[in-house]
mmCIF file of C-alpha atoms in Angstrom:
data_model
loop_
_atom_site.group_PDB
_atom_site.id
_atom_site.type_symbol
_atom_site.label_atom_id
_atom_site.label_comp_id
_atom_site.label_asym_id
_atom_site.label_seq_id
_atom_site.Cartn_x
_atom_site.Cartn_y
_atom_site.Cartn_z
ATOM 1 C CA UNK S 1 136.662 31.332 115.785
ATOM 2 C CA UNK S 2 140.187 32.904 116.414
ATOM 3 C CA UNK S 3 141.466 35.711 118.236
ATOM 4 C CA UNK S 4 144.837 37.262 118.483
ATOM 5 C CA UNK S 5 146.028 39.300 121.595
ATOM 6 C CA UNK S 6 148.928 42.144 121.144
ATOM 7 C CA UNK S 7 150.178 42.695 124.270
ATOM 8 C CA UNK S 8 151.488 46.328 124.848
ATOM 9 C CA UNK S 9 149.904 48.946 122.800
ATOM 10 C CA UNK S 10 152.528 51.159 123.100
ATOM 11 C CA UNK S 11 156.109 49.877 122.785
ATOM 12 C CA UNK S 12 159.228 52.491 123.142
ATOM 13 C CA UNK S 13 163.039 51.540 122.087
ATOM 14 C CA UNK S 14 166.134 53.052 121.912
ATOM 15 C CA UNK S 15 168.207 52.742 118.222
ATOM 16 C CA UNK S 16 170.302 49.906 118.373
ATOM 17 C CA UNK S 17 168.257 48.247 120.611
ATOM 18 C CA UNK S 18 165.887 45.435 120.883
ATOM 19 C CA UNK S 19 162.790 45.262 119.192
ATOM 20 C CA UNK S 20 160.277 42.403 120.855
ATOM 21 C CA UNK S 21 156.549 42.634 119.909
ATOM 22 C CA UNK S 22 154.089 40.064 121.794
ATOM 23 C CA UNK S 23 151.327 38.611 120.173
ATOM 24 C CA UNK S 24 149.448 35.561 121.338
ATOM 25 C CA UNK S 25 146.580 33.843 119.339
ATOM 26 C CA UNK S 26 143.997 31.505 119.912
ATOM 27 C CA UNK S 27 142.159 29.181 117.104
ATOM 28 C CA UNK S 28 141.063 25.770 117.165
ATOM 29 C CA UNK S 29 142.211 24.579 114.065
ATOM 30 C CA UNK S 30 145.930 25.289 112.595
ATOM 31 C CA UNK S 31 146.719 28.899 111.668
ATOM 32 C CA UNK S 32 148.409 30.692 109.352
ATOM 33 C CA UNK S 33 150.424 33.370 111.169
ATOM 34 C CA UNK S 34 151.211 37.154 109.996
ATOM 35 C CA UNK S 35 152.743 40.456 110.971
ATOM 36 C CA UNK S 36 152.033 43.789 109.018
ATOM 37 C CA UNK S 37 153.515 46.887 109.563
ATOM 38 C CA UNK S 38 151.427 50.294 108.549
ATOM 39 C CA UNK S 39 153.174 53.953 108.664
ATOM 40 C CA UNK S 40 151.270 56.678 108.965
ATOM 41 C CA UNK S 41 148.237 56.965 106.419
ATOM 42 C CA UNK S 42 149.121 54.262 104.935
ATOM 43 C CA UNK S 43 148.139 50.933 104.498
ATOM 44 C CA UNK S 44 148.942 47.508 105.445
ATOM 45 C CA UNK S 45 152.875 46.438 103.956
ATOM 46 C CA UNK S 46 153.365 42.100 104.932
ATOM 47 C CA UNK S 47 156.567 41.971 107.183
ATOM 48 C CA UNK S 48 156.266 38.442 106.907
ATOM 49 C CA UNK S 49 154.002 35.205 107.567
ATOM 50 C CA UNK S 50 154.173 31.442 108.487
ATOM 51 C CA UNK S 51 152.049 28.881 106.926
ATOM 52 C CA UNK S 52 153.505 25.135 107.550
ATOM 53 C CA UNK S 53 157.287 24.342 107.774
ATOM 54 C CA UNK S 54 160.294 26.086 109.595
ATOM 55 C CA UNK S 55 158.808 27.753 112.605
ATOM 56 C CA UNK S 56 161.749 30.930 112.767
ATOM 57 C CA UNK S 57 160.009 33.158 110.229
ATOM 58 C CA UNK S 58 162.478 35.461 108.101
ATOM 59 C CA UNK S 59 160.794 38.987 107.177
ATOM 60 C CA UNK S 60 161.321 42.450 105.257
ATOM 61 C CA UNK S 61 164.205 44.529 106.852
ATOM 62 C CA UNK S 62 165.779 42.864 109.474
ATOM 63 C CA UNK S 63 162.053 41.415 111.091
ATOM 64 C CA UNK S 64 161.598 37.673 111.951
ATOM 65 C CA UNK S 65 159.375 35.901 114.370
ATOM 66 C CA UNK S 66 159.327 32.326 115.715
ATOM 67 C CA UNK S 67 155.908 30.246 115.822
ATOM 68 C CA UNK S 68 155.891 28.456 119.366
ATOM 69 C CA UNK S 69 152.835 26.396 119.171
ATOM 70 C CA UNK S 70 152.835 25.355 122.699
ATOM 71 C CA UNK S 71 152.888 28.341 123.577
ATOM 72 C CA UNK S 72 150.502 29.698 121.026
ATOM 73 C CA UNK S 73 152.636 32.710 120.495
ATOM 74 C CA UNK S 74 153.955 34.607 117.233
ATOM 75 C CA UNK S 75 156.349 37.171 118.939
ATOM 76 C CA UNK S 76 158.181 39.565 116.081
ATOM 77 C CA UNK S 77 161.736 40.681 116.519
ATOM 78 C CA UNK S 78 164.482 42.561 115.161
ATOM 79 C CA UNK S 79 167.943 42.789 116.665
ATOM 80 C CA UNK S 80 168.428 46.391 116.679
ATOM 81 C CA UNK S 81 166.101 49.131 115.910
ATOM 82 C CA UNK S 82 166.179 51.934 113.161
ATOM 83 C CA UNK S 83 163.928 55.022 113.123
ATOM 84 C CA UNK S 84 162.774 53.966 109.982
ATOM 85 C CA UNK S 85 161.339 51.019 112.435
ATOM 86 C CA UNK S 86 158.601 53.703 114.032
ATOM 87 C CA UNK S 87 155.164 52.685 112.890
ATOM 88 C CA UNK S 88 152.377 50.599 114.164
ATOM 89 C CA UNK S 89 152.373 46.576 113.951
ATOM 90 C CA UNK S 90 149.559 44.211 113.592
ATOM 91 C CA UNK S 91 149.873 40.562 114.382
ATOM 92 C CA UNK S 92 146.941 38.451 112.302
ATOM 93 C CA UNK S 93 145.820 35.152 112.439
ATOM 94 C CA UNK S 94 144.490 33.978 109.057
ATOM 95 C CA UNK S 95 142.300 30.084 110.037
ATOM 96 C CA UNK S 96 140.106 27.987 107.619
ATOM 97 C CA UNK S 97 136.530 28.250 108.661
ATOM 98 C CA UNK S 98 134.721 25.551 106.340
ATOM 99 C CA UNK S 99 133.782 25.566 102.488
ATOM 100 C CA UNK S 100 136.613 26.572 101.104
ATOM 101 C CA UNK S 101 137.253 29.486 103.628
ATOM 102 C CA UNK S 102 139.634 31.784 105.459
ATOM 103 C CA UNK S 103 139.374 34.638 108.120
ATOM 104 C CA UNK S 104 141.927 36.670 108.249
ATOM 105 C CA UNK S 105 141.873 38.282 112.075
ATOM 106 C CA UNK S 106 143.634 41.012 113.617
ATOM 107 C CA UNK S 107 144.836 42.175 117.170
ATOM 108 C CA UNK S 108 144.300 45.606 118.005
ATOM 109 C CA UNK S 109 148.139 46.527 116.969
ATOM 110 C CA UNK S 110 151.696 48.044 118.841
ATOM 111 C CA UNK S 111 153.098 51.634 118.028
ATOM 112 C CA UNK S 112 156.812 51.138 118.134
ATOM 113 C CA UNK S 113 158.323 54.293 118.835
ATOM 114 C CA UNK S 114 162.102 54.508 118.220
ATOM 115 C CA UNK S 115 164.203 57.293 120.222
ATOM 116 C CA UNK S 116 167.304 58.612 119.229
ATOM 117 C CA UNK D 1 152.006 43.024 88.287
ATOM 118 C CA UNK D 2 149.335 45.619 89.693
ATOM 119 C CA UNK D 3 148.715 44.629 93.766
ATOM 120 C CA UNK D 4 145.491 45.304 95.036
ATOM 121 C CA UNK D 5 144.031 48.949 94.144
ATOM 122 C CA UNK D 6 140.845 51.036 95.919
ATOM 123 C CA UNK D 7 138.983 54.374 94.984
ATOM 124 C CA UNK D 8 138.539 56.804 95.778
ATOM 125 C CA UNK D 9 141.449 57.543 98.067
ATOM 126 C CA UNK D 10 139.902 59.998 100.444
ATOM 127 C CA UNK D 11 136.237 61.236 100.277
ATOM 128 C CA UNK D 12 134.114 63.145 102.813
ATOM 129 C CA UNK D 13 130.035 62.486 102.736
ATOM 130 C CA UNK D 14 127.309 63.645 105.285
ATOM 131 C CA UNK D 15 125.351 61.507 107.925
ATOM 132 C CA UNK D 16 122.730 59.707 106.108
ATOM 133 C CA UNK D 17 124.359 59.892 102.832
ATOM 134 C CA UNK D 18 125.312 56.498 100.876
ATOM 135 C CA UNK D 19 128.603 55.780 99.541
ATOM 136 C CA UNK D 20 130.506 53.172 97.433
ATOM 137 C CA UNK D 21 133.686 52.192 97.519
ATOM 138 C CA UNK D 22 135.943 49.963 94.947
ATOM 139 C CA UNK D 23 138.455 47.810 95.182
ATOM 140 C CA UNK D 24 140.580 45.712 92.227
ATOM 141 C CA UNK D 25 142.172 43.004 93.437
ATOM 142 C CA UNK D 26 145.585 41.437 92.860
ATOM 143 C CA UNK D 27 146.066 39.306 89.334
ATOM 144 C CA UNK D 28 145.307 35.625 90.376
ATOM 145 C CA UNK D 29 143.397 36.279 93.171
ATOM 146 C CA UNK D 30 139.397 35.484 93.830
ATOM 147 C CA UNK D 31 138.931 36.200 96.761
ATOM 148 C CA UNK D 32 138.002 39.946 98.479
ATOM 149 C CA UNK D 33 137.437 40.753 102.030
ATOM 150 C CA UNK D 34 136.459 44.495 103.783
ATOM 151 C CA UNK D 35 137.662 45.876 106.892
ATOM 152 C CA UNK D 36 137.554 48.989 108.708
ATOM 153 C CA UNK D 37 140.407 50.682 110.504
ATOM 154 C CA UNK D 38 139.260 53.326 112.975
ATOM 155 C CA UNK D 39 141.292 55.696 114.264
ATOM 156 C CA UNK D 40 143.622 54.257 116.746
ATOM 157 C CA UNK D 41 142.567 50.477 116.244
ATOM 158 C CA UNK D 42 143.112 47.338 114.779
ATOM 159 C CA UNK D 43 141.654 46.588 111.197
ATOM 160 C CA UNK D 44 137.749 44.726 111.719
ATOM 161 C CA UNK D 45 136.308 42.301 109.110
ATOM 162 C CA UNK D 46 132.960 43.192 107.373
ATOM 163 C CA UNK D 47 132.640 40.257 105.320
ATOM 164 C CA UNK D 48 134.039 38.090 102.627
ATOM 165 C CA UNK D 49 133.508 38.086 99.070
ATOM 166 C CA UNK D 50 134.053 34.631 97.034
ATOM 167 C CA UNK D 51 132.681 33.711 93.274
ATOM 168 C CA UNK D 52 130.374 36.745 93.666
ATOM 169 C CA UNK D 53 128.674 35.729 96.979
ATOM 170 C CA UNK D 54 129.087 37.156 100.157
ATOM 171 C CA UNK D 55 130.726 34.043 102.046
ATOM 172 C CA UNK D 56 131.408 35.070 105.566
ATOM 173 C CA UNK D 57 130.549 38.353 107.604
ATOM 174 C CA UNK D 58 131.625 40.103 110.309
ATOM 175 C CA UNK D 59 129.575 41.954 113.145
ATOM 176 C CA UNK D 60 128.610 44.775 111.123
ATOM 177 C CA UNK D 61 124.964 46.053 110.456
ATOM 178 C CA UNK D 62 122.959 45.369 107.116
ATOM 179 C CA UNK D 63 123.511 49.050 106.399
ATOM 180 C CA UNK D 64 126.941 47.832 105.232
ATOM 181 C CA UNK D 65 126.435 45.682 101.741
ATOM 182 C CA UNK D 66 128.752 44.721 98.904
ATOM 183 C CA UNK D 67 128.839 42.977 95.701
ATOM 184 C CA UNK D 68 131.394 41.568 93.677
ATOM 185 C CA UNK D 69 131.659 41.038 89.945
ATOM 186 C CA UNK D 70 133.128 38.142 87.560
ATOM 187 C CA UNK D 71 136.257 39.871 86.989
ATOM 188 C CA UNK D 72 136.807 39.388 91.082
ATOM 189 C CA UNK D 73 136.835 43.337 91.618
ATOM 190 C CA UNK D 74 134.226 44.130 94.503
ATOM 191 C CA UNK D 75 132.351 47.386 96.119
ATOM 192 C CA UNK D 76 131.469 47.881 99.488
ATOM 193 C CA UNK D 77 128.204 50.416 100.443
ATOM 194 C CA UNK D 78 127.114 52.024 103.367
ATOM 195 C CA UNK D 79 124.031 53.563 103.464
ATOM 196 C CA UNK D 80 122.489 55.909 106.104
ATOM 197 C CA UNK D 81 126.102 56.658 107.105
ATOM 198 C CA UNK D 82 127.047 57.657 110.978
ATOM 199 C CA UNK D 83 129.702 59.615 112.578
ATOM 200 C CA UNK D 84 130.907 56.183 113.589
ATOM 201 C CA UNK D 85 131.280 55.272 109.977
ATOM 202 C CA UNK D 86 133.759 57.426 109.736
ATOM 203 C CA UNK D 87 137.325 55.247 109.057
ATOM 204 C CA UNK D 88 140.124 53.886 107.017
ATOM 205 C CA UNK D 89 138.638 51.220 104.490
ATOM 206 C CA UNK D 90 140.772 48.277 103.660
ATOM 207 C CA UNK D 91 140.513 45.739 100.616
ATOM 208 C CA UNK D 92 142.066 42.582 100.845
ATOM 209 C CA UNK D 93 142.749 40.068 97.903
ATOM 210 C CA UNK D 94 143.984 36.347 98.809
ATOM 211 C CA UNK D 95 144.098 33.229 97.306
ATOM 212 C CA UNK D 96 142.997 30.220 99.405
ATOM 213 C CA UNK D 97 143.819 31.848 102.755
ATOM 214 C CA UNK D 98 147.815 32.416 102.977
ATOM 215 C CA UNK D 99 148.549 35.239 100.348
ATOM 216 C CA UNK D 100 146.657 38.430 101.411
ATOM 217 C CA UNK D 101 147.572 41.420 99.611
ATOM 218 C CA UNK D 102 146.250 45.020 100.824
ATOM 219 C CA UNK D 103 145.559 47.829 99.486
ATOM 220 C CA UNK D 104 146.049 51.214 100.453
ATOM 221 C CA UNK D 105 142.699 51.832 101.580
ATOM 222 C CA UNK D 106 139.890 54.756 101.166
ATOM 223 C CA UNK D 107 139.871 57.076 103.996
ATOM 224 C CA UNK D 108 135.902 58.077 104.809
ATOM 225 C CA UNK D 109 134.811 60.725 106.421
ATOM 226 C CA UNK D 110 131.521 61.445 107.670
ATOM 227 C CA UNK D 111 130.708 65.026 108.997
#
């Protein structure tokens, strides 16, 4: 079974700033990694994922994240923030279960609130 | 290339109604999973949909069933519905794990 952990449900930046979201998973076999991103009524847009390779992540507008297995962390960051940033994130944690098959799991999710 | 596409979009029922909802998944993709978003929280797997069997489930009651057909597309039913019931319904198509696609989701209401 896997499990991922968001730490912070509520995140708040200023524009231009920093934009660090935690997430730390657990699984016992080797995971596939994602972050989503949904707006308002909206839902689920991938910001981006990591299956097997380079472990710095490149997403969608300006988002990447770095897959630290000792650490067992898939933190998501973006150099400075836009208000167009505001919305909710959701780390996931997608791990083969047997026969052919694949859970996709998900932490309980950040709002990122930008302020002007 | 059409992604991943649910219906109805919004609908309200009453407790102890049934409903059905649809989902169509992404061109090339098999595979259909369920999850609910409540209000405030993280999406929750119902179950897993794979060559028209239901292949893995979450911790949901029986009361929540589903069905999938040989073109891949899939419905999910609740019957004897609950307050609690009430959410954001996601459909998600993959392929082998690493390419999940969502859709936009049918929002439920129960009053």
């Amino acid at each position: 079974a896997q499990s991922v952990t968001q730490l912070g449900s509520h995140v708040s930046v200023s524009e231009g700033a920093l934009v660090l979201l935690r997430c730390n998973y657990s699984s016992s076999v080797p995971p596939y990694l994602f972050w989503y991103v949904q707006y308002p009524n909206q839902g689920l847009q991938l910001l981006l994922k990591y299956t097997t390779g380079a472990t710095l992540v490149k997403g969608i507008n300006g988002f990447e994240a770095e897959f630290k297995k000792s650490e067992t962390s898939f933190h998501l960051t973006k150099p400075s923030a836009h208000m167009s940033d505001a919305a909710e994130y959701f780390c996931a944690v997608s791990a083969y279960s047997g026969a052919g098959s694949y859970q996709l799991t998900f932490g309980k999710g950040t709002k990122l609130s930008v302020i002007p | 290339d059409a992604g991943v596409t649910q219906s109805p979009t919004h609908l309200i029922k009453t407790r102890g109604q049934q409903v059905t909802l649809r989902c169509s998944p992404k061109s090339g993709h098999d595979t259909v999973s369920w999850y609910q978003q409540a209000l405030g929280q993280g999406p929750q797997f119902i179950f897993q949909y794979y060559e028209e069997e239901e292949r893995q489930r979450g911790n949901f009651p029986d009361r929540f069933s589903g069905h999938q057909f040989p073109n891949y597309s899939s419905e999910l039913n609740v019957n004897a519905l609950l307050l609690g019931d009430s959410a954001l319904y996601l459909c998600a198509s993959s392929f082998w794990g690493v390419g999940y696609t969502f859709g936009s989701g049918t929002r439920l209401t129960v009053v």
